[in-house]
mmCIF file of C-alpha atoms and ligand atoms in Angstrom:
data_model
loop_
_atom_site.group_PDB
_atom_site.id
_atom_site.type_symbol
_atom_site.label_atom_id
_atom_site.label_comp_id
_atom_site.label_asym_id
_atom_site.label_seq_id
_atom_site.Cartn_x
_atom_site.Cartn_y
_atom_site.Cartn_z
ATOM 1 C CA UNK Y 170 92.751 110.529 71.013
ATOM 2 C CA UNK Y 171 93.227 109.281 74.573
ATOM 3 C CA UNK Y 172 96.559 107.757 75.467
ATOM 4 C CA UNK Y 173 96.578 103.979 76.000
ATOM 5 C CA UNK Y 174 98.331 102.405 78.990
ATOM 6 C CA UNK Y 175 99.093 98.896 80.124
ATOM 7 C CA UNK Y 176 99.521 98.426 83.860
ATOM 8 C CA UNK Y 177 100.970 95.025 84.713
ATOM 9 C CA UNK Y 178 99.568 93.487 87.860
ATOM 10 C CA UNK Y 179 97.001 96.221 87.394
ATOM 11 C CA UNK Y 180 93.939 94.700 89.053
ATOM 12 C CA UNK Y 181 95.118 94.499 92.677
ATOM 13 C CA UNK Y 182 97.105 96.391 95.284
ATOM 14 C CA UNK Y 183 99.380 99.159 94.033
ATOM 15 C CA UNK Y 184 98.555 98.213 90.422
ATOM 16 C CA UNK Y 185 94.834 98.740 90.945
ATOM 17 C CA UNK Y 186 95.480 102.211 92.347
ATOM 18 C CA UNK Y 187 97.723 102.993 89.360
ATOM 19 C CA UNK Y 188 95.084 101.809 86.869
ATOM 20 C CA UNK Y 189 92.520 104.078 88.538
ATOM 21 C CA UNK Y 190 94.858 107.080 88.702
ATOM 22 C CA UNK Y 191 95.646 106.800 84.983
ATOM 23 C CA UNK Y 192 91.963 106.410 84.145
ATOM 24 C CA UNK Y 193 91.312 109.617 86.112
ATOM 25 C CA UNK Y 194 93.851 111.353 83.830
ATOM 26 C CA UNK Y 195 91.717 110.352 80.825
ATOM 27 C CA UNK Y 196 93.989 107.481 79.776
ATOM 28 C CA UNK Y 197 92.469 104.293 78.329
ATOM 29 C CA UNK Y 198 93.831 101.589 80.624
ATOM 30 C CA UNK Y 199 94.390 97.865 80.093
ATOM 31 C CA UNK Y 200 95.041 96.141 83.411
ATOM 32 C CA UNK Y 201 97.133 93.010 83.037
ATOM 33 C CA UNK Y 202 96.891 90.215 85.606
ATOM 34 C CA UNK Y 203 98.488 86.794 85.977
ATOM 35 C CA UNK Y 204 96.178 84.377 87.718
ATOM 36 C CA UNK Y 205 93.419 85.669 89.953
ATOM 37 C CA UNK Y 206 90.494 85.657 87.491
ATOM 38 C CA UNK Y 207 87.855 86.280 90.164
ATOM 39 C CA UNK Y 208 89.569 89.407 91.490
ATOM 40 C CA UNK Y 209 90.186 90.636 87.929
ATOM 41 C CA UNK Y 210 86.505 90.247 87.013
ATOM 42 C CA UNK Y 211 85.430 92.043 90.179
ATOM 43 C CA UNK Y 212 87.939 94.808 89.365
ATOM 44 C CA UNK Y 213 86.494 95.268 85.860
ATOM 45 C CA UNK Y 214 82.931 95.362 87.194
ATOM 46 C CA UNK Y 215 83.924 97.928 89.821
ATOM 47 C CA UNK Y 216 86.044 100.201 87.629
ATOM 48 C CA UNK Y 217 85.005 99.624 84.007
ATOM 49 C CA UNK Y 218 88.700 98.987 83.206
ATOM 50 C CA UNK Y 219 89.348 96.018 80.937
ATOM 51 C CA UNK Y 220 91.557 93.257 82.358
ATOM 52 C CA UNK Y 221 93.866 91.071 80.268
ATOM 53 C CA UNK Y 222 95.470 87.840 81.475
ATOM 54 C CA UNK Y 223 99.050 86.901 80.703
ATOM 55 C CA UNK Y 224 102.261 86.067 82.543
ATOM 56 C CA UNK Y 225 104.711 88.969 82.344
ATOM 57 C CA UNK Y 226 107.553 86.516 82.960
ATOM 58 C CA UNK Y 227 106.777 84.907 79.587
ATOM 59 C CA UNK Y 228 108.447 86.771 76.702
ATOM 60 C CA UNK Y 229 106.083 85.544 73.967
ATOM 61 C CA UNK Y 230 102.987 86.104 76.099
ATOM 62 C CA UNK Y 231 104.011 89.754 76.571
ATOM 63 C CA UNK Y 232 104.459 90.247 72.823
ATOM 64 C CA UNK Y 233 101.029 88.719 72.207
ATOM 65 C CA UNK Y 234 99.415 90.645 75.079
ATOM 66 C CA UNK Y 235 100.752 93.992 73.870
ATOM 67 C CA UNK Y 236 99.603 93.225 70.295
ATOM 68 C CA UNK Y 237 96.139 92.267 71.524
ATOM 69 C CA UNK Y 238 95.691 95.400 73.641
ATOM 70 C CA UNK Y 239 96.923 97.553 70.747
ATOM 71 C CA UNK Y 240 94.442 95.902 68.369
ATOM 72 C CA UNK Y 241 91.540 96.396 70.795
ATOM 73 C CA UNK Y 242 92.319 99.744 72.451
ATOM 74 C CA UNK Y 243 94.934 101.419 70.232
ATOM 75 C CA UNK Y 244 98.737 101.772 70.141
ATOM 76 C CA UNK Y 245 100.422 101.582 73.550
ATOM 77 C CA UNK Y 246 101.744 104.929 74.825
ATOM 78 C CA UNK Y 247 102.358 104.045 78.467
ATOM 79 C CA UNK Y 248 103.632 100.897 80.194
ATOM 80 C CA UNK Y 249 103.712 100.626 83.958
ATOM 81 C CA UNK Y 250 105.740 97.605 85.012
ATOM 82 C CA UNK Y 251 104.184 96.952 88.388
ATOM 83 C CA UNK Y 252 103.710 93.153 88.450
ATOM 84 C CA UNK Y 253 105.822 91.481 91.082
ATOM 85 C CA UNK Y 254 105.947 88.608 93.523
ATOM 86 C CA UNK Y 255 107.839 87.774 96.699
ATOM 87 C CA UNK Y 256 109.332 84.407 97.656
ATOM 88 C CA UNK Y 257 111.010 85.438 100.885
ATOM 89 C CA UNK Y 258 113.493 83.309 102.829
ATOM 90 C CA UNK Y 259 117.069 83.483 103.964
ATOM 91 C CA UNK Y 260 119.571 82.149 101.450
ATOM 92 C CA UNK Y 261 119.881 78.980 103.534
ATOM 93 C CA UNK Y 262 116.191 78.263 102.861
ATOM 94 C CA UNK Y 263 115.886 79.751 99.378
ATOM 95 C CA UNK Y 264 115.800 77.148 96.627
ATOM 96 C CA UNK Y 265 116.549 77.743 92.982
ATOM 97 C CA UNK Y 266 112.863 78.048 92.064
ATOM 98 C CA UNK Y 267 112.331 80.873 94.597
ATOM 99 C CA UNK Y 268 115.266 82.712 93.048
ATOM 100 C CA UNK Y 269 114.271 82.099 89.435
ATOM 101 C CA UNK Y 270 110.564 82.938 89.864
ATOM 102 C CA UNK Y 271 111.319 86.351 91.311
ATOM 103 C CA UNK Y 272 113.996 87.249 88.756
ATOM 104 C CA UNK Y 273 111.869 85.979 85.845
ATOM 105 C CA UNK Y 274 108.681 87.776 86.864
ATOM 106 C CA UNK Y 275 109.876 90.980 88.560
ATOM 107 C CA UNK Y 276 112.909 91.813 86.423
ATOM 108 C CA UNK Y 277 112.252 89.720 83.306
ATOM 109 C CA UNK Y 278 108.740 91.164 83.157
ATOM 110 C CA UNK Y 279 110.151 94.677 82.724
ATOM 111 C CA UNK Y 280 112.326 93.568 79.823
ATOM 112 C CA UNK Y 281 109.562 91.545 78.177
ATOM 113 C CA UNK Y 282 107.031 94.381 78.327
ATOM 114 C CA UNK Y 283 109.434 97.129 77.290
ATOM 115 C CA UNK Y 284 110.746 94.987 74.438
ATOM 116 C CA UNK Y 285 107.206 94.572 73.097
ATOM 117 C CA UNK Y 286 106.031 98.174 73.549
ATOM 118 C CA UNK Y 287 109.153 100.271 72.895
ATOM 119 C CA UNK Y 288 109.252 100.015 69.051
ATOM 120 C CA UNK Y 289 105.765 101.554 68.723
ATOM 121 C CA UNK Y 290 106.669 104.354 71.144
ATOM 122 C CA UNK Y 291 109.828 105.048 69.153
ATOM 123 C CA UNK Y 292 107.863 105.174 65.895
ATOM 124 C CA UNK Y 293 105.281 107.592 67.338
ATOM 125 C CA UNK Y 294 107.978 109.619 69.155
ATOM 126 C CA UNK Y 295 106.185 109.540 72.496
ATOM 127 C CA UNK Y 296 106.175 107.090 75.364
ATOM 128 C CA UNK Y 297 106.181 106.693 79.112
ATOM 129 C CA UNK Y 298 107.599 103.654 80.872
ATOM 130 C CA UNK Y 299 107.391 103.554 84.652
ATOM 131 C CA UNK Y 300 108.974 100.653 86.512
ATOM 132 C CA UNK Y 301 108.023 99.868 90.082
ATOM 133 C CA UNK Y 302 111.211 99.157 91.999
ATOM 134 C CA UNK Y 303 111.432 98.981 95.776
ATOM 135 C CA UNK Y 304 113.123 100.358 98.852
ATOM 136 C CA UNK Y 305 114.415 96.801 99.224
ATOM 137 C CA UNK Y 306 116.202 97.078 95.874
ATOM 138 C CA UNK Y 307 117.895 100.247 97.137
ATOM 139 C CA UNK Y 308 118.766 99.191 100.674
ATOM 140 C CA UNK Y 309 118.562 95.372 100.624
ATOM 141 C CA UNK Y 310 116.371 93.378 103.004
ATOM 142 C CA UNK Y 311 117.104 90.370 105.188
ATOM 143 C CA UNK Y 312 115.385 87.343 103.635
ATOM 144 C CA UNK Y 313 115.083 88.821 100.148
ATOM 145 C CA UNK Y 314 118.238 88.249 98.108
ATOM 146 C CA UNK Y 315 116.012 87.339 95.158
ATOM 147 C CA UNK Y 316 113.624 90.278 95.446
ATOM 148 C CA UNK Y 317 116.337 92.827 96.305
ATOM 149 C CA UNK Y 318 118.408 91.672 93.312
ATOM 150 C CA UNK Y 319 115.432 91.888 90.939
ATOM 151 C CA UNK Y 320 114.342 95.301 92.207
ATOM 152 C CA UNK Y 321 117.887 96.639 92.175
ATOM 153 C CA UNK Y 322 118.093 95.341 88.605
ATOM 154 C CA UNK Y 323 114.959 97.294 87.756
ATOM 155 C CA UNK Y 324 116.656 100.491 88.877
ATOM 156 C CA UNK Y 325 119.627 99.817 86.565
ATOM 157 C CA UNK Y 326 117.319 98.768 83.729
ATOM 158 C CA UNK Y 327 115.460 102.074 84.104
ATOM 159 C CA UNK Y 328 118.583 104.208 83.822
ATOM 160 C CA UNK Y 329 119.870 102.287 80.786
ATOM 161 C CA UNK Y 330 116.584 102.332 78.873
ATOM 162 C CA UNK Y 331 116.088 106.024 79.722
ATOM 163 C CA UNK Y 332 119.273 106.767 77.780
ATOM 164 C CA UNK Y 333 117.983 104.802 74.785
ATOM 165 C CA UNK Y 334 114.499 106.346 74.877
ATOM 166 C CA UNK Y 335 115.430 110.004 75.308
ATOM 167 C CA UNK Y 336 115.934 110.846 71.637
ATOM 168 C CA UNK Y 337 112.591 109.269 70.740
ATOM 169 C CA UNK Y 338 110.512 111.163 73.326
ATOM 170 C CA UNK Y 339 110.227 108.049 75.473
ATOM 171 C CA UNK Y 340 110.833 108.672 79.178
ATOM 172 C CA UNK Y 341 111.722 105.814 81.506
ATOM 173 C CA UNK Y 342 111.524 106.279 85.266
ATOM 174 C CA UNK Y 343 111.227 104.206 88.407
ATOM 175 C CA UNK Y 344 109.334 104.546 91.623
ATOM 176 C CA UNK Y 345 110.771 102.922 94.718
ATOM 177 C CA UNK Y 346 107.898 102.281 97.111
ATOM 178 C CA UNK Y 347 108.511 101.591 100.753
ATOM 179 C CA UNK Y 348 106.173 99.375 102.748
ATOM 180 C CA UNK Y 349 102.665 99.895 101.377
ATOM 181 C CA UNK Y 350 99.433 98.564 102.874
ATOM 182 C CA UNK Y 351 98.785 95.729 100.381
ATOM 183 C CA UNK Y 352 98.346 91.927 100.453
ATOM 184 C CA UNK Y 353 102.083 91.536 99.715
ATOM 185 C CA UNK Y 354 103.113 93.416 102.848
ATOM 186 C CA UNK Y 355 100.307 91.826 104.888
ATOM 187 C CA UNK Y 356 102.036 88.473 104.188
ATOM 188 C CA UNK Y 357 105.078 89.563 106.263
ATOM 189 C CA UNK Y 358 104.860 88.002 109.759
ATOM 190 C CA UNK Y 359 103.166 90.494 112.106
ATOM 191 C CA UNK Y 360 106.058 90.732 114.574
ATOM 192 C CA UNK Y 361 108.543 91.383 111.734
ATOM 193 C CA UNK Y 362 106.233 93.988 110.184
ATOM 194 C CA UNK Y 363 105.818 95.805 113.511
ATOM 195 C CA UNK Y 364 109.587 96.225 113.702
ATOM 196 C CA UNK Y 365 109.700 97.528 110.117
ATOM 197 C CA UNK Y 366 106.907 100.063 110.718
ATOM 198 C CA UNK Y 367 108.744 101.252 113.843
ATOM 199 C CA UNK Y 368 111.609 102.286 111.532
ATOM 200 C CA UNK Y 369 109.393 104.397 109.214
ATOM 201 C CA UNK Y 370 109.737 108.064 110.278
ATOM 202 C CA UNK Y 371 106.223 108.900 109.074
ATOM 203 C CA UNK Y 372 105.026 106.173 111.454
ATOM 204 C CA UNK Y 373 102.721 104.182 109.202
ATOM 205 C CA UNK Y 374 102.524 102.037 106.084
ATOM 206 C CA UNK Y 375 101.997 103.888 102.804
ATOM 207 C CA UNK Y 376 98.786 103.762 100.799
ATOM 208 C CA UNK Y 377 98.658 102.383 97.244
ATOM 209 C CA UNK Y 378 97.141 105.687 96.099
ATOM 210 C CA UNK Y 379 100.297 107.499 97.278
ATOM 211 C CA UNK Y 380 102.358 105.441 94.813
ATOM 212 C CA UNK Y 381 99.775 105.869 92.057
ATOM 213 C CA UNK Y 382 99.956 109.651 92.355
ATOM 214 C CA UNK Y 383 103.679 109.507 91.561
ATOM 215 C CA UNK Y 384 103.085 107.222 88.593
ATOM 216 C CA UNK Y 385 100.408 109.560 87.236
ATOM 217 C CA UNK Y 386 102.864 112.462 87.387
ATOM 218 C CA UNK Y 387 105.605 110.509 85.581
ATOM 219 C CA UNK Y 388 103.112 109.509 82.855
ATOM 220 C CA UNK Y 389 101.806 113.024 82.314
ATOM 221 C CA UNK Y 390 102.565 115.271 79.348
ATOM 222 C CA UNK Y 391 104.274 117.708 81.745
ATOM 223 C CA UNK Y 392 106.888 115.153 82.856
ATOM 224 C CA UNK Y 393 108.698 115.044 79.507
ATOM 225 C CA UNK Y 394 111.964 116.336 81.009
ATOM 226 C CA UNK Y 395 111.966 113.730 83.796
ATOM 227 C CA UNK Y 396 113.771 110.593 82.693
ATOM 228 C CA UNK Y 397 116.088 108.056 84.293
ATOM 229 C CA UNK Y 398 114.968 109.152 87.725
ATOM 230 C CA UNK Y 399 113.873 107.189 90.766
ATOM 231 C CA UNK Y 400 111.158 108.636 92.949
ATOM 232 C CA UNK Y 401 111.320 107.159 96.455
ATOM 233 C CA UNK Y 402 107.951 107.075 98.222
ATOM 234 C CA UNK Y 403 108.671 105.402 101.536
ATOM 235 C CA UNK Y 404 107.682 107.610 104.479
ATOM 236 C CA UNK Y 405 111.330 108.546 105.017
ATOM 237 C CA UNK Y 406 112.438 104.969 105.741
ATOM 238 C CA UNK Y 407 115.378 105.174 103.345
ATOM 239 C CA UNK Y 408 116.617 108.574 102.151
ATOM 240 C CA UNK Y 409 118.431 107.885 98.954
HETATM 241 N N1 CAA M 704 118.599 91.481 110.457
HETATM 242 C C1 CAA M 704 119.370 90.606 111.153
HETATM 243 N N2 CAA M 704 118.934 89.438 111.611
HETATM 244 C C2 CAA M 704 117.667 89.132 111.399
HETATM 245 C C3 CAA M 704 116.781 89.995 110.704
HETATM 246 C C4 CAA M 704 117.308 91.208 110.246
HETATM 247 N N3 CAA M 704 116.550 92.098 109.572
HETATM 248 N N4 CAA M 704 115.580 89.422 110.634
HETATM 249 C C5 CAA M 704 115.683 88.243 111.267
HETATM 250 N N5 CAA M 704 116.940 88.070 111.730
HETATM 251 C C6 CAA M 704 117.460 86.936 112.468
HETATM 252 C C7 CAA M 704 116.485 86.500 113.545
HETATM 253 O O1 CAA M 704 116.666 87.288 114.686
HETATM 254 C C8 CAA M 704 116.844 85.050 113.731
HETATM 255 O O2 CAA M 704 117.996 84.970 114.515
HETATM 256 P P1 CAA M 704 118.151 83.791 115.582
HETATM 257 O O3 CAA M 704 118.041 82.521 114.805
HETATM 258 O O4 CAA M 704 119.502 84.045 116.170
HETATM 259 O O5 CAA M 704 117.023 84.012 116.527
HETATM 260 C C9 CAA M 704 117.250 84.601 112.336
HETATM 261 O O6 CAA M 704 117.559 85.803 111.608
HETATM 262 C C10 CAA M 704 116.132 83.882 111.611
HETATM 263 O O7 CAA M 704 115.006 84.783 111.550
HETATM 264 P P2 CAA M 704 113.565 84.253 111.375
HETATM 265 O O8 CAA M 704 113.199 83.349 112.500
HETATM 266 O O9 CAA M 704 112.653 85.426 111.111
HETATM 267 O O10 CAA M 704 113.752 83.349 110.077
HETATM 268 P P3 CAA M 704 112.669 82.702 109.203
HETATM 269 O O11 CAA M 704 113.376 81.776 108.311
HETATM 270 O O12 CAA M 704 111.513 82.201 109.981
HETATM 271 O O13 CAA M 704 112.101 83.934 108.371
HETATM 272 C C11 CAA M 704 112.120 85.672 106.817
HETATM 273 C C12 CAA M 704 112.963 84.711 107.612
HETATM 274 C C13 CAA M 704 111.188 84.891 105.871
HETATM 275 C C14 CAA M 704 113.065 86.487 105.962
HETATM 276 C C15 CAA M 704 111.274 86.576 107.736
HETATM 277 O O14 CAA M 704 112.143 87.190 108.673
HETATM 278 C C16 CAA M 704 110.553 87.655 106.954
HETATM 279 O O15 CAA M 704 109.509 87.435 106.387
HETATM 280 N N6 CAA M 704 111.126 88.873 106.940
HETATM 281 C C17 CAA M 704 110.511 90.014 106.225
HETATM 282 C C18 CAA M 704 111.047 90.118 104.842
HETATM 283 C C19 CAA M 704 110.438 91.338 104.202
HETATM 284 O O16 CAA M 704 110.557 92.463 104.674
HETATM 285 N N7 CAA M 704 109.759 91.144 103.100
HETATM 286 C C20 CAA M 704 109.127 92.258 102.445
HETATM 287 C C21 CAA M 704 107.913 91.775 101.717
HETATM 288 S S1 CAA M 704 106.957 93.134 101.092
HETATM 289 C C22 CAA M 704 107.871 93.719 99.842
HETATM 290 O O17 CAA M 704 108.881 93.187 99.471
HETATM 291 C C23 CAA M 704 107.342 94.956 99.181
HETATM 292 C C24 CAA M 704 108.370 95.978 99.065
HETATM 293 O O18 CAA M 704 108.873 96.230 97.986
HETATM 294 C C25 CAA M 704 108.757 96.769 100.260
#
């Protein structure tokens, strides 16, 4: 039977590319999304991949979402924690809500989803969890204490859960994307983005499909010996 995957934030940007790459591997994909119903419906029409709405920052909603996908598509073998938001600003301008939103959604979402899906993976002795971190969690970024902290947390979370999953056949890895050509990066002021791109040795933004390819590898049968690792895909911007 085909493996079943949930990709959070799976209907847009990097998540959309991941959903498609897993579908190409023969995986049955459920693409989670938070709010943009119109884009999610268009995604389903375009790809044939079912979309499911819940907030990954909500612990109970994740438990219910995972149970619903399992009931409709089958037990969950693969979770890709891709959902994330930015609320950029220097610490002088960052209020408590900007901090809490990013930690709750980006980092809390990984815990909430893994907490819901891990027991089934343990029972079936097979699982793949891939967490989307960031170059900015590795290197820091001016104006992103919230996002850098959450993404850095994701890298620690990955290494800890990898140790717990290993004896059950559950691998846990992270990908650290650099600046990828998505709506999130397009929201960075143009003059700031130009300066960032000038520091990327490859000389361009990355494509969502270039991240998805890495996720597909980490989710494959052949990647069973890869766990606790971070794959940096950033055009050489940060060699870590
Ligand atoms: N290092 C040092 N100083 C910097 C700096 C930097 N990287 N960037 C800006 N500054 C300085 C400016 O020169 C300016 O100094 P002066 O006041 O002396 O002129 C001061 O800091 C204030 O800068 P801004 O005018 O830019 O401040 P702002 O409040 O208008 O904006 C900001 C701040 C929102 C952080 C804006 O600079 C910004 O959007 N930066 C980009 C942040 C970023 O890269 N976000 C990534 C989003 S995509 C993503 O996160 C995906 C992923 O995983 C990679």
